[in-house]
mmCIF file of N, CA and C in Angstrom:
data_model
loop_
_atom_site.group_PDB
_atom_site.id
_atom_site.type_symbol
_atom_site.label_atom_id
_atom_site.label_comp_id
_atom_site.label_asym_id
_atom_site.label_seq_id
_atom_site.Cartn_x
_atom_site.Cartn_y
_atom_site.Cartn_z
ATOM 1 N N MET A 961 128.289 75.523 50.616
ATOM 2 C CA MET A 961 126.790 75.342 50.052
ATOM 3 C C MET A 961 126.830 76.852 49.208
ATOM 4 N N SER A 962 126.148 76.647 47.943
ATOM 5 C CA SER A 962 126.062 77.643 47.215
ATOM 6 C C SER A 962 124.702 78.496 47.748
ATOM 7 N N GLU A 963 124.919 79.864 47.015
ATOM 8 C CA GLU A 963 123.946 80.778 47.655
ATOM 9 C C GLU A 963 122.554 80.524 46.681
ATOM 10 N N ARG A 964 121.417 80.656 47.411
ATOM 11 C CA ARG A 964 120.191 80.679 46.777
ATOM 12 C C ARG A 964 120.101 81.725 45.696
ATOM 13 N N ILE A 965 119.338 81.703 44.625
ATOM 14 C CA ILE A 965 118.931 82.377 43.786
ATOM 15 C C ILE A 965 117.907 83.357 44.189
ATOM 16 N N LYS A 966 118.081 84.664 44.058
ATOM 17 C CA LYS A 966 117.076 85.528 44.668
ATOM 18 C C LYS A 966 115.841 85.963 44.063
ATOM 19 N N THR A 967 116.139 86.235 42.681
ATOM 20 C CA THR A 967 115.191 86.660 41.771
ATOM 21 C C THR A 967 114.773 85.436 40.743
ATOM 22 N N TYR A 968 113.404 85.720 40.183
ATOM 23 C CA TYR A 968 113.299 84.783 39.183
ATOM 24 C C TYR A 968 113.879 85.122 37.654
ATOM 25 N N ARG A 969 114.315 86.172 37.495
ATOM 26 C CA ARG A 969 115.079 86.485 36.443
ATOM 27 C C ARG A 969 116.495 85.514 36.333
ATOM 28 N N GLU A 970 117.228 85.766 37.525
ATOM 29 C CA GLU A 970 118.368 84.997 37.660
ATOM 30 C C GLU A 970 118.074 83.334 37.605
ATOM 31 N N PHE A 971 117.106 83.189 38.203
ATOM 32 C CA PHE A 971 116.695 81.520 38.135
ATOM 33 C C PHE A 971 116.439 81.201 36.680
ATOM 34 N N TYR A 972 115.708 81.896 35.982
ATOM 35 C CA TYR A 972 115.491 81.416 34.661
ATOM 36 C C TYR A 972 116.610 81.132 33.703
ATOM 37 N N GLN A 973 117.874 82.414 33.971
ATOM 38 C CA GLN A 973 118.896 82.292 33.327
ATOM 39 C C GLN A 973 119.618 80.798 33.861
ATOM 40 N N PHE A 974 119.712 80.677 35.005
ATOM 41 C CA PHE A 974 120.334 79.241 35.390
ATOM 42 C C PHE A 974 119.378 78.095 34.844
ATOM 43 N N TYR A 975 118.044 78.044 34.718
ATOM 44 C CA TYR A 975 117.151 76.958 34.390
ATOM 45 C C TYR A 975 117.426 76.661 32.797
ATOM 46 N N LEU A 976 117.681 77.824 32.105
ATOM 47 C CA LEU A 976 118.300 77.591 30.550
ATOM 48 C C LEU A 976 119.580 76.996 30.485
ATOM 49 N N THR A 977 120.362 76.956 31.410
ATOM 50 C CA THR A 977 121.723 76.388 31.382
ATOM 51 C C THR A 977 121.592 74.827 31.571
ATOM 52 N N GLU A 978 120.600 74.857 32.604
ATOM 53 C CA GLU A 978 120.323 73.203 32.955
ATOM 54 C C GLU A 978 119.614 72.660 31.876
ATOM 55 N N HIS A 979 119.087 73.199 30.968
ATOM 56 C CA HIS A 979 118.222 72.802 29.917
ATOM 57 C C HIS A 979 118.783 73.017 28.570
ATOM 58 N N SER A 980 120.189 72.822 28.328
ATOM 59 C CA SER A 980 120.794 73.122 27.115
ATOM 60 C C SER A 980 120.776 72.172 26.100
ATOM 61 N N LYS A 981 120.739 71.100 26.267
ATOM 62 C CA LYS A 981 120.807 70.007 25.274
ATOM 63 C C LYS A 981 119.353 69.820 24.539
ATOM 64 N N LEU A 982 119.674 69.188 23.383
ATOM 65 C CA LEU A 982 118.602 69.166 22.452
ATOM 66 C C LEU A 982 117.672 67.865 23.190
ATOM 67 N N GLY A 983 117.984 67.065 23.514
ATOM 68 C CA GLY A 983 117.119 65.777 23.993
ATOM 69 C C GLY A 983 116.500 66.198 25.312
ATOM 70 N N THR A 984 117.043 66.965 26.204
ATOM 71 C CA THR A 984 116.447 67.778 27.220
ATOM 72 C C THR A 984 115.307 68.468 27.041
ATOM 73 N N ARG A 985 115.518 69.330 26.174
ATOM 74 C CA ARG A 985 114.264 70.076 25.718
ATOM 75 C C ARG A 985 113.224 69.701 25.023
ATOM 76 N N ILE A 986 113.622 68.449 24.122
ATOM 77 C CA ILE A 986 112.576 67.540 23.479
ATOM 78 C C ILE A 986 111.787 66.955 24.449
ATOM 79 N N PHE A 987 112.426 66.093 25.614
ATOM 80 C CA PHE A 987 111.920 65.364 26.659
ATOM 81 C C PHE A 987 110.734 66.526 27.264
ATOM 82 N N HIS A 988 111.298 67.480 27.731
ATOM 83 C CA HIS A 988 110.344 68.506 28.432
ATOM 84 C C HIS A 988 109.369 68.820 27.610
ATOM 85 N N PHE A 989 109.643 69.382 26.316
ATOM 86 C CA PHE A 989 108.588 69.677 25.502
ATOM 87 C C PHE A 989 107.291 68.571 25.364
ATOM 88 N N ILE A 990 107.854 67.231 25.157
ATOM 89 C CA ILE A 990 106.756 66.191 24.945
ATOM 90 C C ILE A 990 106.029 65.917 26.237
ATOM 91 N N GLY A 991 106.744 65.888 27.333
ATOM 92 C CA GLY A 991 106.162 65.954 28.630
ATOM 93 C C GLY A 991 105.030 66.898 28.911
ATOM 94 N N THR A 992 105.427 68.089 28.711
ATOM 95 C CA THR A 992 104.471 68.928 29.106
ATOM 96 C C THR A 992 103.273 69.217 27.987
ATOM 97 N N LEU A 993 103.522 68.641 26.678
ATOM 98 C CA LEU A 993 102.718 68.697 25.690
ATOM 99 C C LEU A 993 101.554 67.605 26.293
ATOM 100 N N LEU A 994 101.968 66.472 26.695
ATOM 101 C CA LEU A 994 101.093 65.432 27.145
ATOM 102 C C LEU A 994 100.429 65.651 28.409
ATOM 103 N N VAL A 995 101.000 66.640 29.212
ATOM 104 C CA VAL A 995 100.210 66.879 30.370
ATOM 105 C C VAL A 995 98.977 67.818 29.810
ATOM 106 N N PHE A 996 99.336 68.717 28.965
ATOM 107 C CA PHE A 996 98.047 69.432 28.233
ATOM 108 C C PHE A 996 97.006 68.549 27.650
ATOM 109 N N PHE A 997 97.395 67.534 27.111
ATOM 110 C CA PHE A 997 96.672 66.654 26.431
ATOM 111 C C PHE A 997 95.637 65.797 27.462
ATOM 112 N N VAL A 998 96.350 65.395 28.388
ATOM 113 C CA VAL A 998 95.669 64.790 29.545
ATOM 114 C C VAL A 998 94.557 65.807 30.128
ATOM 115 N N ILE A 999 95.051 66.792 30.690
ATOM 116 C CA ILE A 999 94.143 67.928 31.015
ATOM 117 C C ILE A 999 92.860 68.122 30.412
ATOM 118 N N GLY A 1000 93.255 68.374 29.075
ATOM 119 C CA GLY A 1000 92.072 68.531 27.961
ATOM 120 C C GLY A 1000 91.103 67.343 27.753
ATOM 121 N N TYR A 1001 91.756 66.080 27.809
ATOM 122 C CA TYR A 1001 90.834 64.750 27.709
ATOM 123 C C TYR A 1001 90.088 64.620 29.051
ATOM 124 N N VAL A 1002 90.560 65.142 30.307
ATOM 125 C CA VAL A 1002 89.772 65.118 31.549
ATOM 126 C C VAL A 1002 88.715 66.055 31.462
ATOM 127 N N ILE A 1003 89.009 67.198 30.833
ATOM 128 C CA ILE A 1003 87.962 68.160 30.859
ATOM 129 C C ILE A 1003 86.916 67.932 29.985
ATOM 130 N N ASN A 1004 87.138 67.418 28.741
ATOM 131 C CA ASN A 1004 86.480 66.841 27.846
ATOM 132 C C ASN A 1004 85.423 65.614 28.144
ATOM 133 N N SER A 1005 85.958 64.827 28.740
ATOM 134 C CA SER A 1005 85.417 63.338 29.311
ATOM 135 C C SER A 1005 84.955 63.303 30.585
ATOM 136 N N GLY A 1006 85.440 64.194 31.331
ATOM 137 C CA GLY A 1006 84.925 64.201 32.848
ATOM 138 C C GLY A 1006 85.606 62.791 33.441
ATOM 139 N N LYS A 1007 86.528 62.334 32.975
ATOM 140 C CA LYS A 1007 87.299 61.212 33.498
ATOM 141 C C LYS A 1007 88.326 61.539 34.388
ATOM 142 N N GLU A 1008 88.153 62.197 35.842
ATOM 143 C CA GLU A 1008 89.192 62.699 36.618
ATOM 144 C C GLU A 1008 90.416 61.595 37.030
ATOM 145 N N ARG A 1009 89.940 60.181 36.744
ATOM 146 C CA ARG A 1009 91.015 59.317 37.300
ATOM 147 C C ARG A 1009 91.972 59.185 36.255
ATOM 148 N N PHE A 1010 91.973 59.871 35.158
ATOM 149 C CA PHE A 1010 93.272 60.043 34.224
ATOM 150 C C PHE A 1010 94.150 61.284 34.805
ATOM 151 N N LEU A 1011 93.694 62.082 35.756
ATOM 152 C CA LEU A 1011 94.751 63.010 36.218
ATOM 153 C C LEU A 1011 95.991 62.580 36.962
ATOM 154 N N TRP A 1012 95.981 61.612 37.090
ATOM 155 C CA TRP A 1012 97.238 60.841 38.107
ATOM 156 C C TRP A 1012 98.398 60.699 36.705
ATOM 157 N N TYR A 1013 98.082 60.903 35.297
ATOM 158 C CA TYR A 1013 99.057 60.716 34.334
ATOM 159 C C TYR A 1013 99.866 62.175 34.466
ATOM 160 N N VAL A 1014 99.233 63.190 34.849
ATOM 161 C CA VAL A 1014 99.975 64.347 34.886
ATOM 162 C C VAL A 1014 101.104 64.552 35.329
ATOM 163 N N PRO A 1015 101.510 64.247 36.775
ATOM 164 C CA PRO A 1015 102.877 64.328 37.305
ATOM 165 C C PRO A 1015 103.614 63.074 36.581
ATOM 166 N N ILE A 1016 103.107 62.143 36.299
ATOM 167 C CA ILE A 1016 103.915 60.987 35.642
ATOM 168 C C ILE A 1016 104.553 61.556 34.245
ATOM 169 N N PHE A 1017 103.757 62.164 33.428
ATOM 170 C CA PHE A 1017 104.285 62.663 32.169
ATOM 171 C C PHE A 1017 105.250 63.990 32.506
ATOM 172 N N GLY A 1018 104.637 65.019 33.339
ATOM 173 C CA GLY A 1018 105.437 66.232 33.508
ATOM 174 C C GLY A 1018 106.712 65.950 34.130
ATOM 175 N N TYR A 1019 106.709 65.035 35.081
ATOM 176 C CA TYR A 1019 108.029 65.001 36.091
ATOM 177 C C TYR A 1019 108.666 63.798 35.489
ATOM 178 N N GLY A 1020 108.091 62.738 34.909
ATOM 179 C CA GLY A 1020 108.890 61.384 34.415
ATOM 180 C C GLY A 1020 109.918 61.908 33.054
ATOM 181 N N PHE A 1021 109.070 62.611 31.989
ATOM 182 C CA PHE A 1021 109.903 62.941 31.035
ATOM 183 C C PHE A 1021 111.022 64.041 31.485
ATOM 184 N N ALA A 1022 110.803 64.615 32.344
ATOM 185 C CA ALA A 1022 111.869 65.966 32.563
ATOM 186 C C ALA A 1022 112.874 65.176 33.449
ATOM 187 N N TRP A 1023 112.452 64.311 34.431
ATOM 188 C CA TRP A 1023 113.613 63.857 35.339
ATOM 189 C C TRP A 1023 114.202 62.719 34.439
ATOM 190 N N PHE A 1024 113.898 61.958 33.624
ATOM 191 C CA PHE A 1024 114.383 61.054 32.801
ATOM 192 C C PHE A 1024 115.670 61.833 31.873
ATOM 193 N N SER A 1025 115.178 63.148 31.202
ATOM 194 C CA SER A 1025 116.052 63.913 30.436
ATOM 195 C C SER A 1025 117.249 64.456 31.389
ATOM 196 N N HIS A 1026 116.917 64.750 32.547
ATOM 197 C CA HIS A 1026 118.068 65.299 33.436
ATOM 198 C C HIS A 1026 119.030 64.412 33.795
ATOM 199 N N ALA A 1027 118.527 63.014 34.218
ATOM 200 C CA ALA A 1027 119.345 61.779 34.639
ATOM 201 C C ALA A 1027 120.200 61.221 33.323
ATOM 202 N N VAL A 1028 119.608 61.217 32.357
ATOM 203 C CA VAL A 1028 120.205 60.495 31.186
ATOM 204 C C VAL A 1028 120.742 61.429 30.411
ATOM 205 N N ILE A 1029 120.426 62.531 29.844
ATOM 206 C CA ILE A 1029 120.893 63.375 28.780
ATOM 207 C C ILE A 1029 121.761 64.409 29.277
ATOM 208 N N GLU A 1030 120.987 65.405 30.151
ATOM 209 C CA GLU A 1030 121.796 66.486 30.753
ATOM 210 C C GLU A 1030 122.843 66.188 31.864
ATOM 211 N N LYS A 1031 122.321 65.210 32.757
ATOM 212 C CA LYS A 1031 123.299 64.429 33.635
ATOM 213 C C LYS A 1031 123.519 65.730 34.656
ATOM 214 N N ASN A 1032 122.440 66.097 35.120
ATOM 215 C CA ASN A 1032 122.463 66.971 36.259
ATOM 216 C C ASN A 1032 121.058 66.743 37.208
ATOM 217 N N LYS A 1033 120.942 67.384 38.223
ATOM 218 C CA LYS A 1033 120.040 67.376 39.026
ATOM 219 C C LYS A 1033 118.801 68.402 38.775
ATOM 220 N N PRO A 1034 117.512 67.799 38.554
ATOM 221 C CA PRO A 1034 116.479 68.892 38.328
ATOM 222 C C PRO A 1034 116.330 70.244 39.284
ATOM 223 N N ALA A 1035 116.099 71.293 38.896
ATOM 224 C CA ALA A 1035 116.059 72.360 39.847
ATOM 225 C C ALA A 1035 114.682 72.617 40.604
ATOM 226 N N THR A 1036 113.886 71.351 40.298
ATOM 227 C CA THR A 1036 112.620 71.122 40.989
ATOM 228 C C THR A 1036 112.775 71.010 42.645
ATOM 229 N N PHE A 1037 114.071 70.499 42.809
ATOM 230 C CA PHE A 1037 114.304 70.033 44.230
ATOM 231 C C PHE A 1037 114.519 71.002 45.161
ATOM 232 N N LYS A 1038 115.210 72.379 44.383
ATOM 233 C CA LYS A 1038 115.484 73.232 45.178
ATOM 234 C C LYS A 1038 114.506 74.582 44.977
ATOM 235 N N TYR A 1039 114.271 74.499 43.763
ATOM 236 C CA TYR A 1039 113.064 75.769 43.487
ATOM 237 C C TYR A 1039 111.954 75.210 42.731
ATOM 238 N N PRO A 1040 111.083 74.633 43.477
ATOM 239 C CA PRO A 1040 109.662 73.877 42.840
ATOM 240 C C PRO A 1040 108.880 74.844 42.177
ATOM 241 N N LEU A 1041 108.656 76.133 42.718
ATOM 242 C CA LEU A 1041 107.398 76.825 41.965
ATOM 243 C C LEU A 1041 108.369 77.437 40.899
ATOM 244 N N TRP A 1042 109.442 77.929 40.982
ATOM 245 C CA TRP A 1042 109.899 78.762 39.796
ATOM 246 C C TRP A 1042 110.226 77.544 38.718
ATOM 247 N N SER A 1043 110.575 76.320 39.161
ATOM 248 C CA SER A 1043 110.720 75.584 37.969
ATOM 249 C C SER A 1043 109.683 75.228 37.419
ATOM 250 N N LEU A 1044 108.558 74.875 37.770
ATOM 251 C CA LEU A 1044 107.315 74.654 37.311
ATOM 252 C C LEU A 1044 107.077 75.549 36.317
ATOM 253 N N ILE A 1045 107.007 77.105 36.668
ATOM 254 C CA ILE A 1045 106.540 77.942 35.995
ATOM 255 C C ILE A 1045 107.772 78.162 34.584
ATOM 256 N N SER A 1046 109.022 77.804 34.945
ATOM 257 C CA SER A 1046 109.891 77.846 34.086
ATOM 258 C C SER A 1046 109.686 76.684 32.815
ATOM 259 N N ASP A 1047 109.108 75.525 33.419
ATOM 260 C CA ASP A 1047 108.787 74.362 32.479
ATOM 261 C C ASP A 1047 107.711 74.613 31.520
ATOM 262 N N PHE A 1048 106.705 75.421 32.098
ATOM 263 C CA PHE A 1048 105.571 76.190 31.135
ATOM 264 C C PHE A 1048 106.063 77.164 30.227
ATOM 265 N N ARG A 1049 107.056 78.018 30.875
ATOM 266 C CA ARG A 1049 107.423 79.229 30.128
ATOM 267 C C ARG A 1049 108.357 78.780 28.840
ATOM 268 N N LEU A 1050 109.155 77.618 29.377
ATOM 269 C CA LEU A 1050 110.151 77.210 28.076
ATOM 270 C C LEU A 1050 109.271 76.568 27.094
ATOM 271 N N PHE A 1051 108.356 75.759 27.586
ATOM 272 C CA PHE A 1051 107.442 74.994 26.613
ATOM 273 C C PHE A 1051 106.756 76.178 25.395
ATOM 274 N N PHE A 1052 106.231 77.218 26.022
ATOM 275 C CA PHE A 1052 105.548 78.160 25.301
ATOM 276 C C PHE A 1052 106.495 78.858 24.193
ATOM 277 N N GLU A 1053 107.800 79.348 24.946
ATOM 278 C CA GLU A 1053 108.855 80.065 24.252
ATOM 279 C C GLU A 1053 109.323 78.954 22.933
ATOM 280 N N LEU A 1054 109.375 77.731 23.324
ATOM 281 C CA LEU A 1054 109.747 76.848 22.223
ATOM 282 C C LEU A 1054 108.712 76.827 21.196
ATOM 283 N N LEU A 1055 107.492 76.642 21.597
ATOM 284 C CA LEU A 1055 106.403 76.650 20.677
ATOM 285 C C LEU A 1055 106.182 77.729 19.751
ATOM 286 N N ILE A 1056 106.506 79.112 20.145
ATOM 287 C CA ILE A 1056 106.416 80.196 19.477
ATOM 288 C C ILE A 1056 107.848 80.520 18.712
ATOM 289 N N GLY A 1057 108.762 79.838 19.174
ATOM 290 C CA GLY A 1057 110.074 80.164 18.377
ATOM 291 C C GLY A 1057 110.747 81.359 19.023
ATOM 292 N N GLN A 1058 110.516 81.516 20.212
ATOM 293 C CA GLN A 1058 111.286 82.555 20.962
ATOM 294 C C GLN A 1058 112.420 81.797 21.420
ATOM 295 N N GLN A 1059 112.522 80.393 21.814
ATOM 296 C CA GLN A 1059 113.559 79.616 22.369
ATOM 297 C C GLN A 1059 113.850 78.490 21.149
ATOM 298 N N LYS A 1060 115.127 78.286 20.917
ATOM 299 C CA LYS A 1060 115.330 77.078 20.091
ATOM 300 C C LYS A 1060 115.343 75.950 20.654
ATOM 301 N N PHE A 1061 115.206 74.709 19.902
ATOM 302 C CA PHE A 1061 115.389 73.388 20.810
ATOM 303 C C PHE A 1061 117.207 73.269 20.994
ATOM 304 N N ARG A 1062 117.923 73.755 20.250
ATOM 305 C CA ARG A 1062 119.324 73.567 20.117
ATOM 306 C C ARG A 1062 119.877 74.886 20.888
ATOM 307 N N GLY A 1063 120.767 74.757 21.964
ATOM 308 C CA GLY A 1063 121.360 75.829 22.180
ATOM 309 C C GLY A 1063 120.620 76.597 23.478
ATOM 310 N N ILE A 1064 121.020 77.846 24.040
ATOM 311 C CA ILE A 1064 120.543 78.589 24.820
ATOM 312 C C ILE A 1064 120.447 79.910 24.395
ATOM 313 N N ASN A 1065 119.005 80.488 24.384
ATOM 314 C CA ASN A 1065 118.717 81.896 24.073
ATOM 315 C C ASN A 1065 118.333 82.482 25.143
ATOM 316 N N THR A 1066 118.873 83.880 25.198
ATOM 317 C CA THR A 1066 118.564 84.801 26.207
ATOM 318 C C THR A 1066 117.241 85.297 26.039
ATOM 319 N N PRO A 1067 116.345 85.176 27.144
ATOM 320 C CA PRO A 1067 114.858 85.707 26.630
ATOM 321 C C PRO A 1067 114.986 87.130 26.403
ATOM 322 N N LYS A 1068 113.895 87.693 25.713
ATOM 323 C CA LYS A 1068 113.847 89.007 25.371
ATOM 324 C C LYS A 1068 113.422 89.756 26.532
ATOM 325 N N GLN A 1069 112.249 89.308 27.104
ATOM 326 C CA GLN A 1069 111.850 90.119 28.346
ATOM 327 C C GLN A 1069 111.530 89.162 29.486
ATOM 328 N N PRO A 1070 112.679 88.864 30.223
ATOM 329 C CA PRO A 1070 112.603 88.149 31.410
ATOM 330 C C PRO A 1070 111.666 88.337 32.211
ATOM 331 N N LEU A 1071 110.826 87.623 32.973
ATOM 332 C CA LEU A 1071 109.903 88.028 34.023
ATOM 333 C C LEU A 1071 110.642 88.358 35.357
ATOM 334 N N GLU A 1072 110.290 88.954 36.203
ATOM 335 C CA GLU A 1072 110.765 89.061 37.540
ATOM 336 C C GLU A 1072 109.758 88.607 38.677
#
């Protein structure tokens, strides 16, 4: 059995290697973007019944990309909180250009 990752800094490096393919990053980005759209819609409309789309979009797009594109097991199962934080972190790093959709970049200032 492999040893558990002890710091978030180590985990994020691992996370990036598990999200190295273009398709995986695109699917994660789209899923996270849809999560923000749904939350914004619920806030503006008051229609809380649409909140059930959040895990469907958030996990559905991500898990599909891991199974079909990356062909690995999502880190969510072993590191749920760090994985969730990293999903949002990667989304924003892709959005501002700190990460690229193709390849793996080393973060400039990793969180600990």
